[in-house]
Coordinates of C-alpha atoms in Angstrom, one line a residue:
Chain A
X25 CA 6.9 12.8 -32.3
X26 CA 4.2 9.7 -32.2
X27 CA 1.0 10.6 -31.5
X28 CA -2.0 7.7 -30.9
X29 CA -5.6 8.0 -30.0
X30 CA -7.3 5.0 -28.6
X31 CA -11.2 6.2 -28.6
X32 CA -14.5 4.9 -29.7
X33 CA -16.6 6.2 -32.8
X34 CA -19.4 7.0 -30.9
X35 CA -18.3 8.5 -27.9
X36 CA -18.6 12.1 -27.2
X37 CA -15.7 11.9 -24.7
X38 CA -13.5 10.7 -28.1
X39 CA -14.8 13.0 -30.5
X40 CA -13.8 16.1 -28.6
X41 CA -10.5 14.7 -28.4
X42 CA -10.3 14.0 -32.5
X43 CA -11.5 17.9 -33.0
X44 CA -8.9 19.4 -31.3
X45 CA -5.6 17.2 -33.1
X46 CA -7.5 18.5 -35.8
X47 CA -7.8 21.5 -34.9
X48 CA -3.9 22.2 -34.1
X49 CA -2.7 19.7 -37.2
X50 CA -1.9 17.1 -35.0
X51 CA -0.7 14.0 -36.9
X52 CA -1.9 10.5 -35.2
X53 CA -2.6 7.5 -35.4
X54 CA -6.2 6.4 -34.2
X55 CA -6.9 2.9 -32.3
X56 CA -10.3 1.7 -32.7
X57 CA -11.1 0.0 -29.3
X58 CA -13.8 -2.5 -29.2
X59 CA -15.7 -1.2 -25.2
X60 CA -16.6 -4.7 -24.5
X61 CA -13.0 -6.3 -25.1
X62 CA -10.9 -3.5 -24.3
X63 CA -7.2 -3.8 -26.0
X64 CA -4.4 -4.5 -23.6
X65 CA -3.0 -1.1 -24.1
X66 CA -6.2 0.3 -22.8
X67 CA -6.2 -1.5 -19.5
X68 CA -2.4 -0.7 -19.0
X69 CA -2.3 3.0 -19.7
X70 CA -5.7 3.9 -18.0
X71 CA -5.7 1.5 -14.9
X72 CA -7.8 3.8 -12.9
X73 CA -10.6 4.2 -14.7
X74 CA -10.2 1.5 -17.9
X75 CA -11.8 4.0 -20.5
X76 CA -11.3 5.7 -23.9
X77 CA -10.0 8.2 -24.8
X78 CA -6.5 7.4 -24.3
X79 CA -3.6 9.9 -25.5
X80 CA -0.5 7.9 -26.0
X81 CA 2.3 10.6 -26.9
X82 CA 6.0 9.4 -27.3
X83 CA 4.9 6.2 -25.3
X84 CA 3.0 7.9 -22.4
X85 CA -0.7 7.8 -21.6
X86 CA -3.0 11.1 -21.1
X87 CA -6.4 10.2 -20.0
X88 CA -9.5 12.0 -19.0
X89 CA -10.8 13.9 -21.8
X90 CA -10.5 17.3 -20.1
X91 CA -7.4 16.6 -18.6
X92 CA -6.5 15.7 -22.8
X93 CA -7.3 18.6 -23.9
X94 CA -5.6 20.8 -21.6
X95 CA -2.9 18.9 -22.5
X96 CA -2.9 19.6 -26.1
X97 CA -3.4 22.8 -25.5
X98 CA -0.1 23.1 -23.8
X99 CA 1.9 20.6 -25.7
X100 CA 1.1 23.0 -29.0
X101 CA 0.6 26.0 -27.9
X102 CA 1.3 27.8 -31.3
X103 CA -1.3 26.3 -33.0
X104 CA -5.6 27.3 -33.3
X105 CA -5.6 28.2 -29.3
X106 CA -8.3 26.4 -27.3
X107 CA -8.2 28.5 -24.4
X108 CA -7.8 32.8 -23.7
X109 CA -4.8 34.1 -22.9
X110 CA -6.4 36.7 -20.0
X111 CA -6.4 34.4 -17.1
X112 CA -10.0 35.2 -15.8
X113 CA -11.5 34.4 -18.9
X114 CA -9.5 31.0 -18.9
X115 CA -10.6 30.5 -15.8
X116 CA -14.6 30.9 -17.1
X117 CA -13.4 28.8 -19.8
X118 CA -12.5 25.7 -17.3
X119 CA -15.7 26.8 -15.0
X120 CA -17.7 25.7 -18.3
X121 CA -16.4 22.4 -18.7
X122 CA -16.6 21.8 -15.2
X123 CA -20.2 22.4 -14.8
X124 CA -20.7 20.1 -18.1
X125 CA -18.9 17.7 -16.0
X126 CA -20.9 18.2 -12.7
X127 CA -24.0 17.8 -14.7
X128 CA -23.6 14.5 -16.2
X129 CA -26.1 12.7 -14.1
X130 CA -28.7 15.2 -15.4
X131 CA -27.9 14.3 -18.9
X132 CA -27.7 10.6 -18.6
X133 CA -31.0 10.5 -16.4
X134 CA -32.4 12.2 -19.5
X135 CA -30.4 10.0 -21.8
X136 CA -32.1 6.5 -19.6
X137 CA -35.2 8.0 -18.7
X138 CA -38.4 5.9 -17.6
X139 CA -42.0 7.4 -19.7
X140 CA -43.2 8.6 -16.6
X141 CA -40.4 10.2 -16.2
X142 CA -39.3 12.0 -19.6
X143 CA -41.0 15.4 -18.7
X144 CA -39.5 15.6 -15.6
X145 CA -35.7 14.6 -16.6
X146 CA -36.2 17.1 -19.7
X147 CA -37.1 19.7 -17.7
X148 CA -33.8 19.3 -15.3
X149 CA -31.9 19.0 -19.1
X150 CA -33.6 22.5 -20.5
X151 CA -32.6 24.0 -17.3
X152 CA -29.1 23.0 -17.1
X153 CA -29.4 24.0 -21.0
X154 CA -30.4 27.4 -20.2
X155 CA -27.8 28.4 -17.6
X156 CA -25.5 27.3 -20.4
X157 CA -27.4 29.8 -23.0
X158 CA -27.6 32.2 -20.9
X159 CA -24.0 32.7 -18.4
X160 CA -21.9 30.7 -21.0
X161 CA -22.7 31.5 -24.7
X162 CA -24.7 34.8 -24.3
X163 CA -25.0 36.3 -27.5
X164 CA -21.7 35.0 -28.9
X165 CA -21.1 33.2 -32.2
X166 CA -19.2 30.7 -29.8
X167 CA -18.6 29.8 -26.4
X168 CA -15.1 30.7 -27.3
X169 CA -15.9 34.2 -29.1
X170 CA -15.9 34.5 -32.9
X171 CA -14.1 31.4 -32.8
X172 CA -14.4 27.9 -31.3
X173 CA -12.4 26.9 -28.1
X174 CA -12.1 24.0 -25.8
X175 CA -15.8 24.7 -24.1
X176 CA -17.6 24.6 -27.8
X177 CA -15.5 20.7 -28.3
X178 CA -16.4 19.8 -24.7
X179 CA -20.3 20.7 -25.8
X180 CA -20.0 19.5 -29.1
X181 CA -21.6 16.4 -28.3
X182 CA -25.0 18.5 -28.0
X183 CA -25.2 19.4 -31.9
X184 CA -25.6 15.8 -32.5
X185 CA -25.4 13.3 -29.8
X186 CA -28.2 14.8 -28.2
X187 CA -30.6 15.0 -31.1
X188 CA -30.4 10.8 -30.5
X189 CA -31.2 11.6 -26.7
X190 CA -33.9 13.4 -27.4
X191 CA -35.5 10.6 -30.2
X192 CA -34.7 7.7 -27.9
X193 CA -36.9 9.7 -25.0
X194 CA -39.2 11.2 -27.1
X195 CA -39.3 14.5 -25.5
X196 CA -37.5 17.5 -27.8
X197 CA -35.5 20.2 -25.3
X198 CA -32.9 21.7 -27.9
X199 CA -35.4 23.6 -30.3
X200 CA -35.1 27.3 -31.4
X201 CA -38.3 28.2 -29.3
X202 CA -36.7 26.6 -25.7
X203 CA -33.2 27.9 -26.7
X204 CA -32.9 30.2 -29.8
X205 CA -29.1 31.5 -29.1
X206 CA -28.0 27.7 -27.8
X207 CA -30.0 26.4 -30.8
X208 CA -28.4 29.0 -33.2
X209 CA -24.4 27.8 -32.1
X210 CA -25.6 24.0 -32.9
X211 CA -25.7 24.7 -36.6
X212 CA -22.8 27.5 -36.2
X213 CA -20.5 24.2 -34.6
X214 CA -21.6 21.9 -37.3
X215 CA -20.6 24.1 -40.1
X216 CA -16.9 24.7 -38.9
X217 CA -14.8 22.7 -41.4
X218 CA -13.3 20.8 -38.8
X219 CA -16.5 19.5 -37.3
X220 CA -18.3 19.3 -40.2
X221 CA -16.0 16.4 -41.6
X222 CA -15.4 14.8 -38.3
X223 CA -19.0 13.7 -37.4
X224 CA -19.9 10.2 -36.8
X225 CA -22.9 8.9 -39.1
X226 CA -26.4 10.1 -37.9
X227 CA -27.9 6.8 -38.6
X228 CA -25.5 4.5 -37.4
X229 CA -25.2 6.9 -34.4
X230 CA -29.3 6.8 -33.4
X231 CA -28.7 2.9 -34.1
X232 CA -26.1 2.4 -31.7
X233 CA -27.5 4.6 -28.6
X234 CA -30.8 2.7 -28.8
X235 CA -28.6 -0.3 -28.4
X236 CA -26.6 1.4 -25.6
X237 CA -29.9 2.4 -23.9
X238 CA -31.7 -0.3 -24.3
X239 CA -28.5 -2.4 -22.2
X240 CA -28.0 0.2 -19.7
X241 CA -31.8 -0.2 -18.7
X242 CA -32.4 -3.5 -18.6
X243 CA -29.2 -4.2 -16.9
X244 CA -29.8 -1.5 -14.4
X245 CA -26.4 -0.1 -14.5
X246 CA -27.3 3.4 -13.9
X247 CA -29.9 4.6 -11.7
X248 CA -31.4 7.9 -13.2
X249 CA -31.2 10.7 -9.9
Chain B
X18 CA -0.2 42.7 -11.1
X19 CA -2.2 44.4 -7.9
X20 CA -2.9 42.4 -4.8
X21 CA -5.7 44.7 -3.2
X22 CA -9.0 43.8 -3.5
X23 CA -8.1 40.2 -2.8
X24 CA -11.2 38.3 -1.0
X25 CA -12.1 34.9 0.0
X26 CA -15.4 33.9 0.6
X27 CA -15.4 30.8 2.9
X28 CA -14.6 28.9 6.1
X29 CA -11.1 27.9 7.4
X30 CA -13.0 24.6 7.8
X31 CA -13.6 23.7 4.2
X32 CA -10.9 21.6 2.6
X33 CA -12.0 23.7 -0.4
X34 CA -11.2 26.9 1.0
X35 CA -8.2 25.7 2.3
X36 CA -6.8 24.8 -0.7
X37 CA -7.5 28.6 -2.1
X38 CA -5.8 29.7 1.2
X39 CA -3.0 27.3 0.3
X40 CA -2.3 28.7 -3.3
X41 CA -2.4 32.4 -1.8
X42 CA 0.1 31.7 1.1
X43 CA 2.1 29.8 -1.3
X44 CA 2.4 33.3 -4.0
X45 CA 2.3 35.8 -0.3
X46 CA -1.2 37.4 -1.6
X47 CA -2.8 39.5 1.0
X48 CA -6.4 38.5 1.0
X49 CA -9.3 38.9 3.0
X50 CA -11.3 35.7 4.2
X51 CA -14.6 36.9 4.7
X52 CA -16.1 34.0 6.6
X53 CA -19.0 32.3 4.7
X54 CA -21.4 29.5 5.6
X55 CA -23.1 28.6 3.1
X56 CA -25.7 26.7 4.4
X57 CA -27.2 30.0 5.5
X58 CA -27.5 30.8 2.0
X59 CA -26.4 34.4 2.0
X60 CA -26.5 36.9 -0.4
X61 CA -23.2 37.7 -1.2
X62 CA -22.5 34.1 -2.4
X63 CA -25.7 33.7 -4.4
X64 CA -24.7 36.8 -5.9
X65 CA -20.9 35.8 -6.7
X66 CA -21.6 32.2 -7.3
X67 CA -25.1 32.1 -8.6
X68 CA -24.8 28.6 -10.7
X69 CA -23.5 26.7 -7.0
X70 CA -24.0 28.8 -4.6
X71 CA -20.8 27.3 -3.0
X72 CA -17.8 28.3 -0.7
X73 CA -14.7 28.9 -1.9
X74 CA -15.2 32.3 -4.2
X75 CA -12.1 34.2 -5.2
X76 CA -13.2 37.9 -5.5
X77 CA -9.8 39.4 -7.5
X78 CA -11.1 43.5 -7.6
X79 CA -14.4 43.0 -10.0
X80 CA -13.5 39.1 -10.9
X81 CA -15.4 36.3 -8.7
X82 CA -14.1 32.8 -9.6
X83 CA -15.6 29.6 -8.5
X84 CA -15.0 26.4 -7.9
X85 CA -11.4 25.3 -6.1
X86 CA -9.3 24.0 -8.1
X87 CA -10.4 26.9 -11.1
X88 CA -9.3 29.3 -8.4
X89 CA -6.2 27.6 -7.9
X90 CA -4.7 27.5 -11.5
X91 CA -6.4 31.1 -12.4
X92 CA -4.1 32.3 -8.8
X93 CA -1.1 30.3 -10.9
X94 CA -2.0 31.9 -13.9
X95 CA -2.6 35.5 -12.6
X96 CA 0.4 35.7 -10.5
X97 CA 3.4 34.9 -12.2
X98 CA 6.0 36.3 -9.2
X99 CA 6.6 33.4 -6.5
X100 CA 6.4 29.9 -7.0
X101 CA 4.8 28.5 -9.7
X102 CA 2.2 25.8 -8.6
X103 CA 1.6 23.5 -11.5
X104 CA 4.6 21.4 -12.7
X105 CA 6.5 23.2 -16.0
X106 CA 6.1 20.5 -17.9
X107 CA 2.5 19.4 -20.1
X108 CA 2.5 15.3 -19.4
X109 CA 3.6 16.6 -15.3
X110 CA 0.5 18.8 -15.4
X111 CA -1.7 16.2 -17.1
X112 CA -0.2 13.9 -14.3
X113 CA -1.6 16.4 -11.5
X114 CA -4.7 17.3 -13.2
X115 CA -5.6 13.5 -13.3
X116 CA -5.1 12.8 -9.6
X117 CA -6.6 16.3 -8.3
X118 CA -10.1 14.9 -10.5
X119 CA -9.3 11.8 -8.9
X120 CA -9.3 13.3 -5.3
X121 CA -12.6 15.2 -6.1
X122 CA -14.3 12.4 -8.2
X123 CA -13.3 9.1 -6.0
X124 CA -12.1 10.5 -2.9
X125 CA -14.3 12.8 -1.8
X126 CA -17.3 11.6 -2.1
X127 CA -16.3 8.1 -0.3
X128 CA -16.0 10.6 2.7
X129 CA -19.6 11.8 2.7
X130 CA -20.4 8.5 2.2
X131 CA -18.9 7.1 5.0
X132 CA -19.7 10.2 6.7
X133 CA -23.7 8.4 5.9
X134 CA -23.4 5.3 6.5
X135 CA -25.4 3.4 8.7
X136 CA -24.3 0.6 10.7
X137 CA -20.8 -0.8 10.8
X138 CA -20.9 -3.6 8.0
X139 CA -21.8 0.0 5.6
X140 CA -18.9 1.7 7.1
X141 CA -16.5 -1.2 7.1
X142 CA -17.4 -1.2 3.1
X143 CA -16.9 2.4 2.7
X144 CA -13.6 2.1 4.4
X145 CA -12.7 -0.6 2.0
X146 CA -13.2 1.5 -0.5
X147 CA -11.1 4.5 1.0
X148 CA -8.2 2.4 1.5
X149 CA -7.8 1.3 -2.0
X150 CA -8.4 4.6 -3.2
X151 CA -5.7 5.3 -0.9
X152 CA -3.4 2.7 -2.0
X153 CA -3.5 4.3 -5.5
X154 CA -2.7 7.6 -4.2
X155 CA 0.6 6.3 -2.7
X156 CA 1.4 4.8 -6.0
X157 CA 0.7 8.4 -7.5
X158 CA 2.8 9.8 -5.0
X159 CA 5.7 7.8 -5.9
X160 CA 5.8 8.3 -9.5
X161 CA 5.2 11.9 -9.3
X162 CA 7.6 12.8 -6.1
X163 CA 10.4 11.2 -7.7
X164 CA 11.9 10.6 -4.6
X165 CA 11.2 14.1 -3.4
X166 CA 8.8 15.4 -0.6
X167 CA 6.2 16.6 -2.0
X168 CA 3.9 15.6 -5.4
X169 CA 5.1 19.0 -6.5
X170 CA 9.2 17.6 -6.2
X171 CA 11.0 19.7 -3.7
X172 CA 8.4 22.4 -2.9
X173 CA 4.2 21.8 -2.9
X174 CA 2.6 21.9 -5.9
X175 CA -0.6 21.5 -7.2
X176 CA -1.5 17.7 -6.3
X177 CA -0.1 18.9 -2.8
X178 CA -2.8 21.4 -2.3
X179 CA -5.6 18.8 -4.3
X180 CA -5.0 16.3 -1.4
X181 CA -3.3 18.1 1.7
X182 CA -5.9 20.4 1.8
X183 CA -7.9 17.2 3.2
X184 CA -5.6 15.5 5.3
X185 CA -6.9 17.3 8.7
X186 CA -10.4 16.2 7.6
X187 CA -8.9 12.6 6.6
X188 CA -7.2 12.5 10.2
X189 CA -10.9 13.6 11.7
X190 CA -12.8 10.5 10.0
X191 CA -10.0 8.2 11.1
X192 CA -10.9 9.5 14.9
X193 CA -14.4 9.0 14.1
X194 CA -14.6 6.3 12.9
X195 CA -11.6 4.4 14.5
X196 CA -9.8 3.6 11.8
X197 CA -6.3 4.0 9.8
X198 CA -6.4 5.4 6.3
X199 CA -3.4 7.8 5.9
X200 CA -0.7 4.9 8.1
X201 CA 3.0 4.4 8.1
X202 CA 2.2 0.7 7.1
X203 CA 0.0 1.0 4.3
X204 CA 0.8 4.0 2.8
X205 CA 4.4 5.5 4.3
X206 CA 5.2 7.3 1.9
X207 CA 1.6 9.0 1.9
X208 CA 2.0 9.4 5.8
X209 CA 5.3 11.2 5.3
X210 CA 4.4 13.5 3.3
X211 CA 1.4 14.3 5.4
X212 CA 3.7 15.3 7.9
X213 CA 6.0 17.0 5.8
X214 CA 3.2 19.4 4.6
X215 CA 1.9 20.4 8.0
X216 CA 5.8 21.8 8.8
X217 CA 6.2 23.3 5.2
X218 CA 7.0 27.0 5.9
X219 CA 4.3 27.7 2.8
X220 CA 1.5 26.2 4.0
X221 CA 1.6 25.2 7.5
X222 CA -0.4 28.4 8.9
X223 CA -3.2 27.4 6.8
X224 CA -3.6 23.5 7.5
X225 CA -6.3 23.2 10.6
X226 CA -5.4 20.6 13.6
X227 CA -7.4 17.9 13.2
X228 CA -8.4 17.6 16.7
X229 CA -9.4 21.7 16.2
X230 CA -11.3 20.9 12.7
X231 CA -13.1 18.0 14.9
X232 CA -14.8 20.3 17.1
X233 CA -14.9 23.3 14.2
X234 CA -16.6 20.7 11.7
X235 CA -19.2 19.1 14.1
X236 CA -20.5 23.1 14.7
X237 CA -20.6 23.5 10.5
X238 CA -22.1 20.1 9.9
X239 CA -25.0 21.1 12.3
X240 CA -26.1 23.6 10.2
X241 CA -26.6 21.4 7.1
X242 CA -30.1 20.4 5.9
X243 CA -30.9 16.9 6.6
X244 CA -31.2 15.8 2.6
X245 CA -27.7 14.3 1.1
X246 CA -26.5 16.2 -1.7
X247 CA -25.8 15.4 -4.9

């Protein structure tokens, strides 16, 4: 059973990806990918879309990093489960990562945001943020209970990548007086074993987003909503 | 597993909905559709859906589930009598879960767009646009039909509902706008199938005539606020 990860260091998209084959002792091999020469195998397993991470098991391509991990799930279901069994609360589970997913633009408009407008695109982040707190984690450990599941790796990128967000606009949403319980479940994440070694470097992190931002807005690329 | 208490909160003209209705025929769940426009903002749906406010809603006895392809797998997951709706096997799922986000992330939104576009040379782009993302839909359809007639193989299946639930608006904006997307030239295989779903035996009750949906659509997009979304 060969198992290879194409991905990026950096990317949160990646990262999730790397948690859970950890999590479930997934053996693979990983693929560096440089994003401005993608390898071949990259453009001919993810046509579509042309972006990491790319699952490559037994010769065929998963992409999609929630469409990966559902897929993971599945493929090893005996394994550190990433979803509930009861069907509603699987269903709760997806609702989560699909409201991450809908509220991209909010982060990245954040993530690229203008001085005049960092209040503004914080405010929209610390809102999003507390719907999260407040309908998703409640006053779990977790998203996923007393243990992590697939909505804590799809919001892992917030106990680190974010902290870079947040220096590069100079505005500070993610504190323990905005969001004490959301707050709380950053340091919680980032002390599970499997996290905890499987973190890119802070420095090099803050580094290469100021690099990334810095591109993105002089080249226009993305228009912040 | 009991089927009372079964509600729908939506409009027979929503794609979204229809895909619900789809899954529900497909497992022979009684259900209620309690008609829903959300544009009127009523209660019942800020109180079910609170984070969208959007139509469809499952209500399963105390459950209210959101968002419409959730409500699709949790109907798969929940009933386990009748026909199962995703593929058996994990890379076939991945496969269908790929082109539904595909549908919903690509597709979709070139229809509002075109749907706001403002002079022809706009729309002709827009219908560029729709074409290719429908020649790689017919290129989906082939690998995943295997020959068969549907996306699902030999009954409908996920992908089926993802897309089929917008052919009858996809037929509309061809009308509108005087154009082909879904053609026996350009995508036959695509325009096959189309036909094949509206006489499935499943489904077939809950697809609307386009020409219907045409006049059913221009009522419900009256009621919308004058600001795009999203």
């Amino acid at each position: 059973m060969e198992v290879r990860l194409h991905g990026m260091w950096a990317s949160p998209y990646v990262i999730r990806v790397i948690w859970a084959l950890k999590l479930k002792g997934v053996k693979y091999e990983y693929i560096e990918e440089d994003l401005s020469n993608k390898s071949m195998a990259v453009l001919e397993y993810n046509p579509i879309h042309k972006k990491v991470p790319v699952l490559v098991h037994n010769g065929k391509p998963i992409v999609e990093s929630a469409v990966i991990l559902q897929y993971i799930e599945e493929t090893w279901p005996d394994r550190t489960p990433l979803l509930p069994e009861d069907p509603y609360e699987r269903a709760m589970a997806r609702f989560w990562i699909d409201f991450g997913q809908q509220k991209s633009l909010t982060f990245f408009a954040f993530f690229l945001t203008s001085e005049e407008d960092k209040h503004k695109t914080a405010a929209q982040v610390l809102e999003t943020l507390k719907i999260l707190e407040e309908e998703a984690l409640g006053d779990k450990k977790f998203f996923g209970g007393n243990t992590i599941n697939m909505v804590d790796l799809f919001f892992g990128w917030l106990t680190y990548s974010f902290g870079c967000m947040e220096n590069i606009s100079g505005v500070q949403v993610l504190l323990p007086e905005t969001l004490p319980r959301l707050h709380r479940w950053t340091l919680d994440f980032k002390q599970e074993p499997v996290i905890k070694e499987n973190l890119p470097d802070s420095t090099a992190l803050l580094e290469h987003f100021k690099r990334v931002t810095k591109h993105l807005k002089s080249s226009n690329k993305f228009k912040p909503a | 597993m009991a089927t009372s208490g079964v509600k729908l909160l939506g409009a027979k003209q929503s794609p979204f909905v229809t895909r619900v209705m789809m899954a529900l025929e497909m497992k022979s769940i009684d259900y209620e559709l309690v008609v829903m426009n959300p544009h009127l903002k009523p209660e019942l749906l800020s109180k079910t859906n609170p984070v969208h406010k959007k139509i469809p809603v499952l209500i399963h006895g105390e459950r209210a589930i959101c968002e419409s392809l959730i409500i699709v797998q949790y109907i798969d997951d929940a009933w386990t009598n009748g026909p199962s709706i995703l593929p058996p096997h994990p890379y076939d799922r991945a496969t269908a879960r790929f082109w539904a986000a595909f549908v919903d992330d690509k597709l979709v939104p070139l229809l509002g767009q075109l749907r706001e576009a403002e002079g022809e040379e706009a729309k002709e782009l827009v219908i560029k646009k729709l074409s290719e993302a429908f020649m790689r839909l017919e290129e989906a359809f082939i690998n995943c039909s295997k020959g068969k007639a549907f996306f699902g193989g030999d009954s409908v299946g996920y992908l089926d509902i993802a897309l089929g639930s917008f052919v009858g608006l996809i037929r509309v904006v061809e009308m509108m706008n005087e154009t082909k997307l879904l053609d026996e030239t350009k995508t036959s295989r695509l325009a096959g199938w189309a036909e094949r779903l509206y006489s499935d035996s499943l489904v077939k009750d809950v697809l609307m005539d386009p020409q219907l949906l045409l006049v059913q659509l221009q009522k419900f997009l009256a009621t919308m606020p004058k600001a795009a979304s999203e």
